PDB file of C-alpha atoms in Angstrom:
ATOM      1  CA  UNK A   1      -0.263   0.142  -0.216  1.00 41.00           C
ATOM      2  CA  UNK A   2       1.152   3.418  -0.771  1.00 43.00           C
ATOM      3  CA  UNK A   3       0.998   5.190   2.408  1.00 43.00           C
ATOM      4  CA  UNK A   4       3.466   7.471   4.627  1.00 42.00           C
ATOM      5  CA  UNK A   5       4.464   5.448   7.996  1.00 38.00           C
ATOM      6  CA  UNK A   6       6.095   8.917   9.231  1.00 41.00           C
ATOM      7  CA  UNK A   7       2.775  10.097  10.819  1.00 42.00           C
ATOM      8  CA  UNK A   8       0.776   8.940  13.489  1.00 45.00           C
ATOM      9  CA  UNK A   9      -2.388   9.727  10.925  1.00 63.00           C
ATOM     10  CA  UNK A  10      -2.514   7.670   7.865  1.00 78.00           C
ATOM     11  CA  UNK A  11      -1.218   9.668   4.579  1.00 90.00           C
ATOM     12  CA  UNK A  12      -1.062   8.539   0.883  1.00 96.00           C
ATOM     13  CA  UNK A  13       2.101   8.756  -1.040  1.00 96.00           C
ATOM     14  CA  UNK A  14       1.169  10.755  -4.411  1.00 97.00           C
ATOM     15  CA  UNK A  15       4.518  10.548  -5.431  1.00 96.00           C
ATOM     16  CA  UNK A  16       4.223   6.822  -6.186  1.00 97.00           C
ATOM     17  CA  UNK A  17       1.515   7.328  -8.559  1.00 96.00           C
ATOM     18  CA  UNK A  18       1.968   5.726 -11.935  1.00 95.00           C
ATOM     19  CA  UNK A  19      -0.245   5.217 -15.037  1.00 94.00           C
ATOM     20  CA  UNK A  20      -2.595   2.424 -15.089  1.00 94.00           C
ATOM     21  CA  UNK A  21      -5.086   2.773 -18.298  1.00 93.00           C
ATOM     22  CA  UNK A  22      -6.706   5.158 -20.492  1.00 92.00           C
ATOM     23  CA  UNK A  23     -10.424   4.468 -21.785  1.00 91.00           C
ATOM     24  CA  UNK A  24     -12.778   6.197 -24.027  1.00 86.00           C
ATOM     25  CA  UNK A  25     -15.838   5.470 -22.433  1.00 88.00           C
ATOM     26  CA  UNK A  26     -17.204   4.354 -18.872  1.00 91.00           C
ATOM     27  CA  UNK A  27     -17.683   0.544 -20.042  1.00 93.00           C
ATOM     28  CA  UNK A  28     -14.082   0.638 -20.657  1.00 94.00           C
ATOM     29  CA  UNK A  29     -12.809   1.927 -17.270  1.00 95.00           C
ATOM     30  CA  UNK A  30     -11.278  -0.583 -14.677  1.00 95.00           C
ATOM     31  CA  UNK A  31     -13.347  -2.469 -12.472  1.00 96.00           C
ATOM     32  CA  UNK A  32     -15.525  -0.160 -10.377  1.00 97.00           C
ATOM     33  CA  UNK A  33     -14.238  -0.872  -7.139  1.00 96.00           C
ATOM     34  CA  UNK A  34     -12.113   0.793  -4.576  1.00 96.00           C
ATOM     35  CA  UNK A  35     -11.820   4.604  -4.308  1.00 97.00           C
ATOM     36  CA  UNK A  36     -11.045   7.051  -7.057  1.00 97.00           C
ATOM     37  CA  UNK A  37     -11.077  10.879  -7.207  1.00 98.00           C
ATOM     38  CA  UNK A  38     -11.333  12.424 -10.583  1.00 97.00           C
ATOM     39  CA  UNK A  39      -9.975  15.773 -11.891  1.00 96.00           C
ATOM     40  CA  UNK A  40     -11.841  17.562 -13.907  1.00 93.00           C
ATOM     41  CA  UNK A  41     -11.587  21.259 -15.890  1.00 90.00           C
ATOM     42  CA  UNK A  42     -11.549  23.432 -19.024  1.00 86.00           C
ATOM     43  CA  UNK A  43      -8.719  22.544 -21.360  1.00 79.00           C
ATOM     44  CA  UNK A  44      -6.784  25.336 -20.833  1.00 85.00           C
ATOM     45  CA  UNK A  45      -7.225  25.580 -16.839  1.00 90.00           C
ATOM     46  CA  UNK A  46      -3.791  23.540 -15.909  1.00 91.00           C
ATOM     47  CA  UNK A  47      -5.377  20.532 -15.007  1.00 92.00           C
ATOM     48  CA  UNK A  48      -2.446  18.277 -16.251  1.00 91.00           C
ATOM     49  CA  UNK A  49      -0.158  20.517 -14.490  1.00 93.00           C
ATOM     50  CA  UNK A  50      -1.702  20.586 -11.027  1.00 96.00           C
ATOM     51  CA  UNK A  51      -1.981  16.679 -11.435  1.00 96.00           C
ATOM     52  CA  UNK A  52       1.433  16.788 -12.112  1.00 95.00           C
ATOM     53  CA  UNK A  53       2.516  19.122  -9.306  1.00 97.00           C
ATOM     54  CA  UNK A  54       0.594  17.062  -6.812  1.00 97.00           C
ATOM     55  CA  UNK A  55       2.344  13.850  -7.511  1.00 97.00           C
ATOM     56  CA  UNK A  56       5.739  15.716  -7.771  1.00 95.00           C
ATOM     57  CA  UNK A  57       6.281  14.450 -11.541  1.00 94.00           C
ATOM     58  CA  UNK A  58       6.857  16.019 -14.707  1.00 90.00           C
ATOM     59  CA  UNK A  59       4.962  14.134 -16.881  1.00 87.00           C
ATOM     60  CA  UNK A  60       2.407  11.955 -15.296  1.00 91.00           C
ATOM     61  CA  UNK A  61      -0.602  13.750 -16.720  1.00 86.00           C
ATOM     62  CA  UNK A  62      -0.136  15.111 -20.169  1.00 74.00           C
ATOM     63  CA  UNK A  63       0.342  18.673 -20.857  1.00 60.00           C
ATOM     64  CA  UNK A  64       0.171  20.167 -24.340  1.00 54.00           C
ATOM     65  CA  UNK A  65       0.237  23.814 -25.799  1.00 52.00           C
ATOM     66  CA  UNK A  66      -2.895  22.646 -27.880  1.00 48.00           C
ATOM     67  CA  UNK A  67      -5.628  22.508 -25.078  1.00 49.00           C
ATOM     68  CA  UNK A  68      -8.066  19.415 -25.349  1.00 48.00           C
ATOM     69  CA  UNK A  69      -5.414  16.951 -26.889  1.00 49.00           C
ATOM     70  CA  UNK A  70      -6.118  14.385 -24.521  1.00 59.00           C
ATOM     71  CA  UNK A  71      -9.769  13.081 -24.971  1.00 73.00           C
ATOM     72  CA  UNK A  72      -9.621   9.807 -22.871  1.00 84.00           C
ATOM     73  CA  UNK A  73     -10.370   9.029 -19.493  1.00 90.00           C
ATOM     74  CA  UNK A  74      -6.699   8.228 -17.911  1.00 92.00           C
ATOM     75  CA  UNK A  75      -6.466   6.287 -14.657  1.00 95.00           C
ATOM     76  CA  UNK A  76      -3.507   6.482 -12.381  1.00 96.00           C
ATOM     77  CA  UNK A  77      -2.754   4.002  -9.215  1.00 96.00           C
ATOM     78  CA  UNK A  78      -0.685   4.899  -6.102  1.00 95.00           C
ATOM     79  CA  UNK A  79       2.091   2.655  -6.423  1.00 91.00           C
ATOM     80  CA  UNK A  80       0.845  -0.751  -6.515  1.00 91.00           C
ATOM     81  CA  UNK A  81      -2.487   0.018  -4.621  1.00 91.00           C
ATOM     82  CA  UNK A  82      -5.379  -0.326  -7.270  1.00 92.00           C
ATOM     83  CA  UNK A  83      -7.969   0.175  -5.128  1.00 95.00           C
ATOM     84  CA  UNK A  84      -7.069   3.718  -4.803  1.00 97.00           C
ATOM     85  CA  UNK A  85      -6.728   5.710  -8.112  1.00 97.00           C
ATOM     86  CA  UNK A  86      -6.572   9.212  -9.446  1.00 97.00           C
ATOM     87  CA  UNK A  87      -8.691  10.065 -12.417  1.00 96.00           C
ATOM     88  CA  UNK A  88      -7.983  12.590 -15.258  1.00 93.00           C
ATOM     89  CA  UNK A  89     -10.971  13.230 -17.322  1.00 90.00           C
ATOM     90  CA  UNK A  90     -10.745  14.947 -20.614  1.00 82.00           C
ATOM     91  CA  UNK A  91     -10.750  18.518 -20.806  1.00 77.00           C
ATOM     92  CA  UNK A  92     -13.796  19.927 -21.886  1.00 71.00           C
ATOM     93  CA  UNK A  93     -14.203  22.722 -24.090  1.00 64.00           C
ATOM     94  CA  UNK A  94     -12.050  21.174 -26.426  1.00 57.00           C
ATOM     95  CA  UNK A  95     -10.597  23.360 -29.074  1.00 56.00           C
ATOM     96  CA  UNK A  96     -10.682  23.004 -32.986  1.00 63.00           C
ATOM     97  CA  UNK A  97     -12.874  19.472 -33.007  1.00 66.00           C
ATOM     98  CA  UNK A  98     -16.251  19.527 -34.437  1.00 74.00           C
ATOM     99  CA  UNK A  99     -19.337  20.338 -32.026  1.00 76.00           C
ATOM    100  CA  UNK A 100     -20.360  16.900 -32.431  1.00 79.00           C
ATOM    101  CA  UNK A 101     -17.280  15.488 -30.844  1.00 73.00           C
ATOM    102  CA  UNK A 102     -17.442  18.009 -27.957  1.00 73.00           C
ATOM    103  CA  UNK A 103     -21.111  16.828 -27.179  1.00 78.00           C
ATOM    104  CA  UNK A 104     -19.953  12.857 -27.291  1.00 79.00           C
ATOM    105  CA  UNK A 105     -17.676  13.732 -24.554  1.00 76.00           C
ATOM    106  CA  UNK A 106     -19.950  15.422 -22.772  1.00 78.00           C
ATOM    107  CA  UNK A 107     -22.150  12.393 -22.735  1.00 82.00           C
ATOM    108  CA  UNK A 108     -19.478  10.127 -21.705  1.00 81.00           C
ATOM    109  CA  UNK A 109     -18.289  12.935 -18.824  1.00 82.00           C
ATOM    110  CA  UNK A 110     -21.721  12.814 -17.664  1.00 83.00           C
ATOM    111  CA  UNK A 111     -21.621   8.878 -17.591  1.00 88.00           C
ATOM    112  CA  UNK A 112     -18.709   8.798 -15.752  1.00 91.00           C
ATOM    113  CA  UNK A 113     -19.739  11.219 -13.037  1.00 89.00           C
ATOM    114  CA  UNK A 114     -23.082   9.789 -12.583  1.00 89.00           C
ATOM    115  CA  UNK A 115     -22.779   6.194 -13.051  1.00 93.00           C
ATOM    116  CA  UNK A 116     -18.874   5.595 -11.354  1.00 95.00           C
ATOM    117  CA  UNK A 117     -19.707   3.616  -7.961  1.00 96.00           C
ATOM    118  CA  UNK A 118     -15.945   4.047  -6.738  1.00 97.00           C
ATOM    119  CA  UNK A 119     -15.949   8.161  -7.242  1.00 97.00           C
ATOM    120  CA  UNK A 120     -15.432   9.537  -3.956  1.00 97.00           C
ATOM    121  CA  UNK A 121     -15.029  13.175  -5.058  1.00 97.00           C
ATOM    122  CA  UNK A 122     -14.107  15.581  -7.874  1.00 97.00           C
ATOM    123  CA  UNK A 123     -11.386  18.210  -8.047  1.00 98.00           C
ATOM    124  CA  UNK A 124     -12.553  20.923 -10.440  1.00 97.00           C
ATOM    125  CA  UNK A 125      -9.641  23.063 -11.855  1.00 96.00           C
ATOM    126  CA  UNK A 126     -10.487  26.642 -12.707  1.00 96.00           C
ATOM    127  CA  UNK A 127      -8.200  29.219 -13.704  1.00 96.00           C
ATOM    128  CA  UNK A 128      -8.383  32.052 -11.053  1.00 97.00           C
ATOM    129  CA  UNK A 129      -9.076  34.614 -13.802  1.00 96.00           C
ATOM    130  CA  UNK A 130     -11.602  32.989 -15.441  1.00 94.00           C
ATOM    131  CA  UNK A 131     -13.759  30.856 -12.970  1.00 94.00           C
ATOM    132  CA  UNK A 132     -17.134  29.172 -12.788  1.00 94.00           C
ATOM    133  CA  UNK A 133     -17.722  28.739 -16.695  1.00 90.00           C
ATOM    134  CA  UNK A 134     -20.614  27.431 -18.397  1.00 86.00           C
ATOM    135  CA  UNK A 135     -19.634  24.090 -18.243  1.00 83.00           C
ATOM    136  CA  UNK A 136     -17.706  24.762 -14.574  1.00 90.00           C
ATOM    137  CA  UNK A 137     -21.266  25.346 -13.628  1.00 90.00           C
ATOM    138  CA  UNK A 138     -23.100  22.287 -15.509  1.00 87.00           C
ATOM    139  CA  UNK A 139     -20.276  19.742 -13.636  1.00 88.00           C
ATOM    140  CA  UNK A 140     -21.338  21.713 -10.357  1.00 92.00           C
ATOM    141  CA  UNK A 141     -24.826  20.559 -11.171  1.00 90.00           C
ATOM    142  CA  UNK A 142     -23.897  17.052 -11.893  1.00 88.00           C
ATOM    143  CA  UNK A 143     -22.149  16.466  -8.727  1.00 91.00           C
ATOM    144  CA  UNK A 144     -25.350  18.386  -6.635  1.00 91.00           C
ATOM    145  CA  UNK A 145     -27.589  15.583  -8.317  1.00 89.00           C
ATOM    146  CA  UNK A 146     -25.278  13.016  -6.962  1.00 91.00           C
ATOM    147  CA  UNK A 147     -24.418  14.596  -3.626  1.00 93.00           C
ATOM    148  CA  UNK A 148     -20.830  14.641  -4.577  1.00 94.00           C
ATOM    149  CA  UNK A 149     -17.916  16.477  -2.851  1.00 97.00           C
ATOM    150  CA  UNK A 150     -16.101  19.057  -4.997  1.00 97.00           C
ATOM    151  CA  UNK A 151     -12.945  20.613  -4.414  1.00 98.00           C
ATOM    152  CA  UNK A 152     -12.564  23.550  -6.811  1.00 98.00           C
ATOM    153  CA  UNK A 153      -8.508  24.547  -7.130  1.00 98.00           C
ATOM    154  CA  UNK A 154      -8.412  27.997  -8.756  1.00 98.00           C
ATOM    155  CA  UNK A 155      -5.049  27.452 -10.499  1.00 97.00           C
ATOM    156  CA  UNK A 156      -2.591  30.141 -11.785  1.00 96.00           C
ATOM    157  CA  UNK A 157      -2.879  31.960  -8.936  1.00 97.00           C
ATOM    158  CA  UNK A 158       0.772  33.134  -8.987  1.00 96.00           C
ATOM    159  CA  UNK A 159      -0.663  35.213 -12.084  1.00 96.00           C
ATOM    160  CA  UNK A 160      -2.335  37.451 -10.143  1.00 96.00           C
ATOM    161  CA  UNK A 161      -1.338  39.696  -7.129  1.00 96.00           C
ATOM    162  CA  UNK A 162      -1.880  38.324  -3.572  1.00 95.00           C
ATOM    163  CA  UNK A 163      -4.858  40.683  -3.056  1.00 96.00           C
ATOM    164  CA  UNK A 164      -6.688  40.183  -6.438  1.00 97.00           C
ATOM    165  CA  UNK A 165      -5.852  36.053  -6.158  1.00 96.00           C
ATOM    166  CA  UNK A 166      -7.804  36.183  -2.454  1.00 96.00           C
ATOM    167  CA  UNK A 167     -10.613  38.467  -3.921  1.00 97.00           C
ATOM    168  CA  UNK A 168     -11.064  36.069  -6.593  1.00 96.00           C
ATOM    169  CA  UNK A 169     -11.286  33.271  -3.956  1.00 97.00           C
ATOM    170  CA  UNK A 170     -14.026  35.554  -2.020  1.00 97.00           C
ATOM    171  CA  UNK A 171     -16.064  36.138  -5.021  1.00 96.00           C
ATOM    172  CA  UNK A 172     -15.958  32.118  -6.116  1.00 96.00           C
ATOM    173  CA  UNK A 173     -16.800  31.460  -2.585  1.00 96.00           C
ATOM    174  CA  UNK A 174     -19.852  33.975  -2.317  1.00 96.00           C
ATOM    175  CA  UNK A 175     -21.205  32.633  -5.532  1.00 95.00           C
ATOM    176  CA  UNK A 176     -21.196  29.259  -4.412  1.00 95.00           C
ATOM    177  CA  UNK A 177     -22.621  29.863  -0.940  1.00 93.00           C
ATOM    178  CA  UNK A 178     -25.785  27.607  -1.709  1.00 90.00           C
ATOM    179  CA  UNK A 179     -23.289  24.774  -2.380  1.00 89.00           C
ATOM    180  CA  UNK A 180     -20.905  25.282   0.593  1.00 87.00           C
ATOM    181  CA  UNK A 181     -22.077  21.837   2.586  1.00 92.00           C
ATOM    182  CA  UNK A 182     -20.626  20.033  -0.763  1.00 94.00           C
ATOM    183  CA  UNK A 183     -17.770  22.631  -2.216  1.00 97.00           C
ATOM    184  CA  UNK A 184     -14.744  23.362  -0.779  1.00 97.00           C
ATOM    185  CA  UNK A 185     -12.362  25.825  -2.465  1.00 97.00           C
ATOM    186  CA  UNK A 186      -8.692  26.942  -2.512  1.00 98.00           C
ATOM    187  CA  UNK A 187      -6.071  29.168  -4.726  1.00 98.00           C
ATOM    188  CA  UNK A 188      -3.611  27.002  -6.171  1.00 98.00           C
ATOM    189  CA  UNK A 189      -0.157  27.414  -8.325  1.00 97.00           C
ATOM    190  CA  UNK A 190       1.352  24.539  -9.806  1.00 96.00           C
ATOM    191  CA  UNK A 191       4.263  26.906 -10.524  1.00 94.00           C
ATOM    192  CA  UNK A 192       4.909  28.029  -7.261  1.00 94.00           C
ATOM    193  CA  UNK A 193       3.911  24.580  -5.287  1.00 94.00           C
ATOM    194  CA  UNK A 194       1.086  27.146  -3.699  1.00 97.00           C
ATOM    195  CA  UNK A 195      -1.220  24.687  -1.990  1.00 97.00           C
ATOM    196  CA  UNK A 196      -0.362  21.342  -2.570  1.00 97.00           C
ATOM    197  CA  UNK A 197      -0.410  20.086   1.198  1.00 97.00           C
ATOM    198  CA  UNK A 198      -4.073  21.423   1.314  1.00 97.00           C
ATOM    199  CA  UNK A 199      -5.227  19.350  -1.815  1.00 98.00           C
ATOM    200  CA  UNK A 200      -3.301  16.226  -0.330  1.00 97.00           C
ATOM    201  CA  UNK A 201      -5.229  16.694   2.957  1.00 97.00           C
ATOM    202  CA  UNK A 202      -8.521  16.189   0.990  1.00 97.00           C
ATOM    203  CA  UNK A 203      -7.592  13.459  -1.264  1.00 98.00           C
ATOM    204  CA  UNK A 204      -6.750  11.511   1.669  1.00 97.00           C
ATOM    205  CA  UNK A 205      -9.990  12.313   3.320  1.00 96.00           C
ATOM    206  CA  UNK A 206     -11.931  11.022   0.343  1.00 97.00           C
ATOM    207  CA  UNK A 207      -9.641   8.068  -0.667  1.00 97.00           C
ATOM    208  CA  UNK A 208      -8.780   6.723   2.590  1.00 95.00           C
ATOM    209  CA  UNK A 209     -12.501   7.184   3.906  1.00 88.00           C
ATOM    210  CA  UNK A 210     -13.076   5.283   7.418  1.00 62.00           C
ATOM    211  CA  UNK A 211      -9.288   4.480   7.058  1.00 58.00           C
ATOM    212  CA  UNK A 212      -8.190   8.211   7.910  1.00 49.00           C
TER     213      UNK A 212
END
């Protein structure tokens, strides 16, 4: 099991994350057992960079200068512990693809979020400068229907001065006050390593559950 043993509390070691498989549809996903946390976000919100920062790996999740290149559901295990997984969902708002493709992938995302029994929580990645897009709000609606907890990362916080970043955080919290029982929000910077420990604590709660 990929846990850290230097703490009285159980912790997971995210640096041991490794690629398991990719799936184009829900039916092709690995067995629906154990616990997993999915990462979702717009194609240019910094989702892959966030996953790489959280696992302290440079290329675990694919990053590209062309947003939306990765259109598969990607699964990562924590070391040899296949019962606890991180999931990189396709970036929504694909650039330069037909509308029919966007709609098809929206359907696959909906299938995964609504029907995946092992899903314990959703990390929703938003650029702090452009939060709460229409599709962000659609994802929050899906999560609300399933009573699925959501942790929002306001990424690229290093692009704003401290006061402006904190102001953006407060504004998003205010807009989502009706969902405060399911939604938590933080600032995050992959470049500066800001907020990594806070995310690890959230992931531990979801993936360890009663063991934490």
